[in-house]
C-alpha positions as a Markdown table, in Angstrom:
| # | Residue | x | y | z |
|---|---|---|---|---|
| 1 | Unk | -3.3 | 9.1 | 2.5 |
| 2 | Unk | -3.4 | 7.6 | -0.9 |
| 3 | Unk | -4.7 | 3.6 | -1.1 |
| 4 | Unk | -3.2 | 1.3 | -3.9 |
| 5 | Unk | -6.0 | -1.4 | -4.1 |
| 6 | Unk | -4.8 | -4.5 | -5.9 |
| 7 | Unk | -7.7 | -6.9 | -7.6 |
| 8 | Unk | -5.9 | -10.1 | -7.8 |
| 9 | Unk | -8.4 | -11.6 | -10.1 |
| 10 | Unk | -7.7 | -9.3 | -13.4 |
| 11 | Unk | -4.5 | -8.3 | -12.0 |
| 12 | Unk | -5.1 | -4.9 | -12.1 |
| 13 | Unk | -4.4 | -1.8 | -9.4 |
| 14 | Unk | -6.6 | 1.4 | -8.5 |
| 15 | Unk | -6.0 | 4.0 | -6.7 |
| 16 | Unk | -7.9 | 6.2 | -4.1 |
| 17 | Unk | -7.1 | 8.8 | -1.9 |
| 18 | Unk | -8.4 | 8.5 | 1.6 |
| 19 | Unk | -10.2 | 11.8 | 3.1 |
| 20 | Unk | -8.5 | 13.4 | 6.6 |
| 21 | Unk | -11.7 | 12.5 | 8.2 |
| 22 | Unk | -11.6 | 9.1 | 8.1 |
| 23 | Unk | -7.7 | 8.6 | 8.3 |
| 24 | Unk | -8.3 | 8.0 | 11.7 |
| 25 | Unk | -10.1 | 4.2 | 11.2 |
| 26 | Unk | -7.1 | 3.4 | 9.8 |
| 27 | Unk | -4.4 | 4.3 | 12.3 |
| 28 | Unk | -3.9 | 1.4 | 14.5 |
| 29 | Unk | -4.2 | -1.3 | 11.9 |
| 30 | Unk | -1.7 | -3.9 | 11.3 |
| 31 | Unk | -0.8 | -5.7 | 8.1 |
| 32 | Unk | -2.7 | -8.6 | 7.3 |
| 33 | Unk | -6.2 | -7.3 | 8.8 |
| 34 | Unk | -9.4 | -6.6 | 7.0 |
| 35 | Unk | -10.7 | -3.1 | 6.3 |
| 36 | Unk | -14.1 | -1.7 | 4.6 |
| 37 | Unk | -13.9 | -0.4 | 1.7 |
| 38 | Unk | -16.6 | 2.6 | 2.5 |
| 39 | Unk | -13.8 | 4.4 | 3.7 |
| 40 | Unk | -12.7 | 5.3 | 0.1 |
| 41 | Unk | -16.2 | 5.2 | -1.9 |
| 42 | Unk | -16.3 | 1.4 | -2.5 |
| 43 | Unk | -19.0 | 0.4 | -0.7 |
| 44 | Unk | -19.8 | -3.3 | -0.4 |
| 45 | Unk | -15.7 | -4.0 | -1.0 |
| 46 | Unk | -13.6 | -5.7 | 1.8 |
| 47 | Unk | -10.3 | -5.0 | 1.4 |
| 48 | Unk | -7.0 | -6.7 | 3.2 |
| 49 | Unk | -3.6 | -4.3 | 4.1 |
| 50 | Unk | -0.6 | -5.8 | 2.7 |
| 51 | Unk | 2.2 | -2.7 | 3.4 |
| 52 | Unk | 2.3 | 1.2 | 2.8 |
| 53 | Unk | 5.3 | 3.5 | 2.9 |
| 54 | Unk | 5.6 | 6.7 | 4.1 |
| 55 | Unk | 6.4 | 10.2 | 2.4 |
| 56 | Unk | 9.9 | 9.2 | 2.7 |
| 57 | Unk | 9.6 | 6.1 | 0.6 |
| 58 | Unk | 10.5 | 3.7 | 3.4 |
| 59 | Unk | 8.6 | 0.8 | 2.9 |
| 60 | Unk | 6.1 | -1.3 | 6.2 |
| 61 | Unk | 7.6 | -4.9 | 6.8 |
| 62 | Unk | 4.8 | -7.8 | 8.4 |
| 63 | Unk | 7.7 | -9.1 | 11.0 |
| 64 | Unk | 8.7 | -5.6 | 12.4 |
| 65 | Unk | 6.3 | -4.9 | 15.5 |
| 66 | Unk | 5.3 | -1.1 | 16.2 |
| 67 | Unk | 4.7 | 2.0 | 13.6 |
| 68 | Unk | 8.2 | 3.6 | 14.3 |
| 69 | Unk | 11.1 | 3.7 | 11.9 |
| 70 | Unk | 13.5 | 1.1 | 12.4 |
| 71 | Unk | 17.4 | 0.6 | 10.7 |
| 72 | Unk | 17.3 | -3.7 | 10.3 |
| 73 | Unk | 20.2 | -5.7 | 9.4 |
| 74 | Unk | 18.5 | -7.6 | 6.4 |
| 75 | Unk | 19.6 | -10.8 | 4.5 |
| 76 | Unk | 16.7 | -11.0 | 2.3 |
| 77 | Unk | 12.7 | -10.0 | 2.3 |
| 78 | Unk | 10.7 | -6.7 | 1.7 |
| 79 | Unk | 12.8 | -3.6 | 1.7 |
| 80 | Unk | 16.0 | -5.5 | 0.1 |
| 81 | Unk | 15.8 | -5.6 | -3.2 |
| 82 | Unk | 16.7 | -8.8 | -5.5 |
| 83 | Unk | 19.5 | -10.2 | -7.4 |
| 84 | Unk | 21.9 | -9.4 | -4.7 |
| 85 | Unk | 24.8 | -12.0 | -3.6 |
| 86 | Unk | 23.7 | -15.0 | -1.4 |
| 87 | Unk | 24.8 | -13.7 | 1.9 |
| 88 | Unk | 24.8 | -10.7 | 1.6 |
| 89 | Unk | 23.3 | -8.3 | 4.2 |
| 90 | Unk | 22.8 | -4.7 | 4.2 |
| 91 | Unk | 21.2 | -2.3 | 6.9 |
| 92 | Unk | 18.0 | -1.2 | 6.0 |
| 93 | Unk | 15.1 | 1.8 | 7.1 |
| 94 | Unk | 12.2 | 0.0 | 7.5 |
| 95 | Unk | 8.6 | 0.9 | 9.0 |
| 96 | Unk | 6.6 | -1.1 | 11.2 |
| 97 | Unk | 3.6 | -3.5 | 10.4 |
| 98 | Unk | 1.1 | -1.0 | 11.9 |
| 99 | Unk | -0.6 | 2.3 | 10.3 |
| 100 | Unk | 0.1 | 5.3 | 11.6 |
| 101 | Unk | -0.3 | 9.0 | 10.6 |
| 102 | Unk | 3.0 | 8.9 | 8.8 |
| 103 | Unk | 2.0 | 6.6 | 6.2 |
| 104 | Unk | 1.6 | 8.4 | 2.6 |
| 105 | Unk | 0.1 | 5.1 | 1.1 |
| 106 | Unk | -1.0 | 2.1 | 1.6 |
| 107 | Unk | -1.2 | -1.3 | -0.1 |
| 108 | Unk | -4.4 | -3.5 | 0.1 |
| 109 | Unk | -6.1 | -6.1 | -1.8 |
| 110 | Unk | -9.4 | -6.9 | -2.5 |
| 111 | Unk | -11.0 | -9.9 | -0.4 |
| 112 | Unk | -14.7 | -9.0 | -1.1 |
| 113 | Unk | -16.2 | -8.1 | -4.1 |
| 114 | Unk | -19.1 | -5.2 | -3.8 |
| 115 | Unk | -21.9 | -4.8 | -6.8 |
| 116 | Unk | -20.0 | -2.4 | -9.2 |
| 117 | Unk | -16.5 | -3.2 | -10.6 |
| 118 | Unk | -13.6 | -1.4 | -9.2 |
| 119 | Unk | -13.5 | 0.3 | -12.9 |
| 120 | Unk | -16.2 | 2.3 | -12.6 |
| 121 | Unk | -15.8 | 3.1 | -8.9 |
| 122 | Unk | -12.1 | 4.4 | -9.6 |
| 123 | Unk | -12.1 | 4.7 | -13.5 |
| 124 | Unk | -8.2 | 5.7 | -15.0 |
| 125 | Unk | -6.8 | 8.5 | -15.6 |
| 126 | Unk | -6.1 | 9.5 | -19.0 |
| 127 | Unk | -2.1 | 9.4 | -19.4 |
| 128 | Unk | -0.2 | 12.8 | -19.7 |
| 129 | Unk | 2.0 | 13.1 | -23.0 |
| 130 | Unk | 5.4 | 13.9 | -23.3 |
| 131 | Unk | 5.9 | 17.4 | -24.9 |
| 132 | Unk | 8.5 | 17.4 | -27.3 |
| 133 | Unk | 11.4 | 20.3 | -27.2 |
């Protein structure tokens, strides 16, 4: 499982994978509730789930109870998109507000701080160029 950690304070995003050991402290976890960050080698962090998808792409929604894969009629929210007509609705897969073992990654933001920046913890990787034909 791969975790998207958003700092809200420099606005910035790191990623992490999460080992199959320890998959298992998240399953069961709803949106909205606190996790430790010692799960993926940022010890001292506190870290809050705000969504996930699964392999498939389909994207976790807060109001949706359960893990399971759901078709919604939606009017507007997560999973819709923007700049469609007012009234419009369109029938959407959705997942659940809860973790389970078919999420491929999930969303989370920083509530703690720990005692090294999330830089060096997770530092970038360097970007891949283009070749040229």
């Amino acid at each position: 499982m791969k975790i998207v950690i958003g700092e809200p304070k420099s606005r910035k995003s790191y990623q992490a994978e999460v080992p199959k050991e320890k998959q298992g402290a998240l399953v069961g976890l709803k949106i909205g509730e606190s996790v430790d960050g010692g799960l993926v080698g940022a010890g001292g962090y506190k870290f809050q789930i705000t969504g996930g998808s699964d392999s498939d792409g389909v994207p976790m929604r807060s109001d949706l109870k359960g893990a399971q894969k759901v078709s919604a009629l939606l009017s507007s929210g997560v999973g819709f998109g923007k700049g469609k007509p007012k009234g419009l609705r369109e029938r959407k897969m959705l997942r659940g507000n809860t973790v389970s073992e078919a999420i491929a990654q999930l969303n989370v933001k920083v509530l703690e701080s720990g005692e090294k920046p999330l830089v060096e913890l997770f530092p970038p990787k360097p970007k891949e160029e283009k070749q040229k034909k």
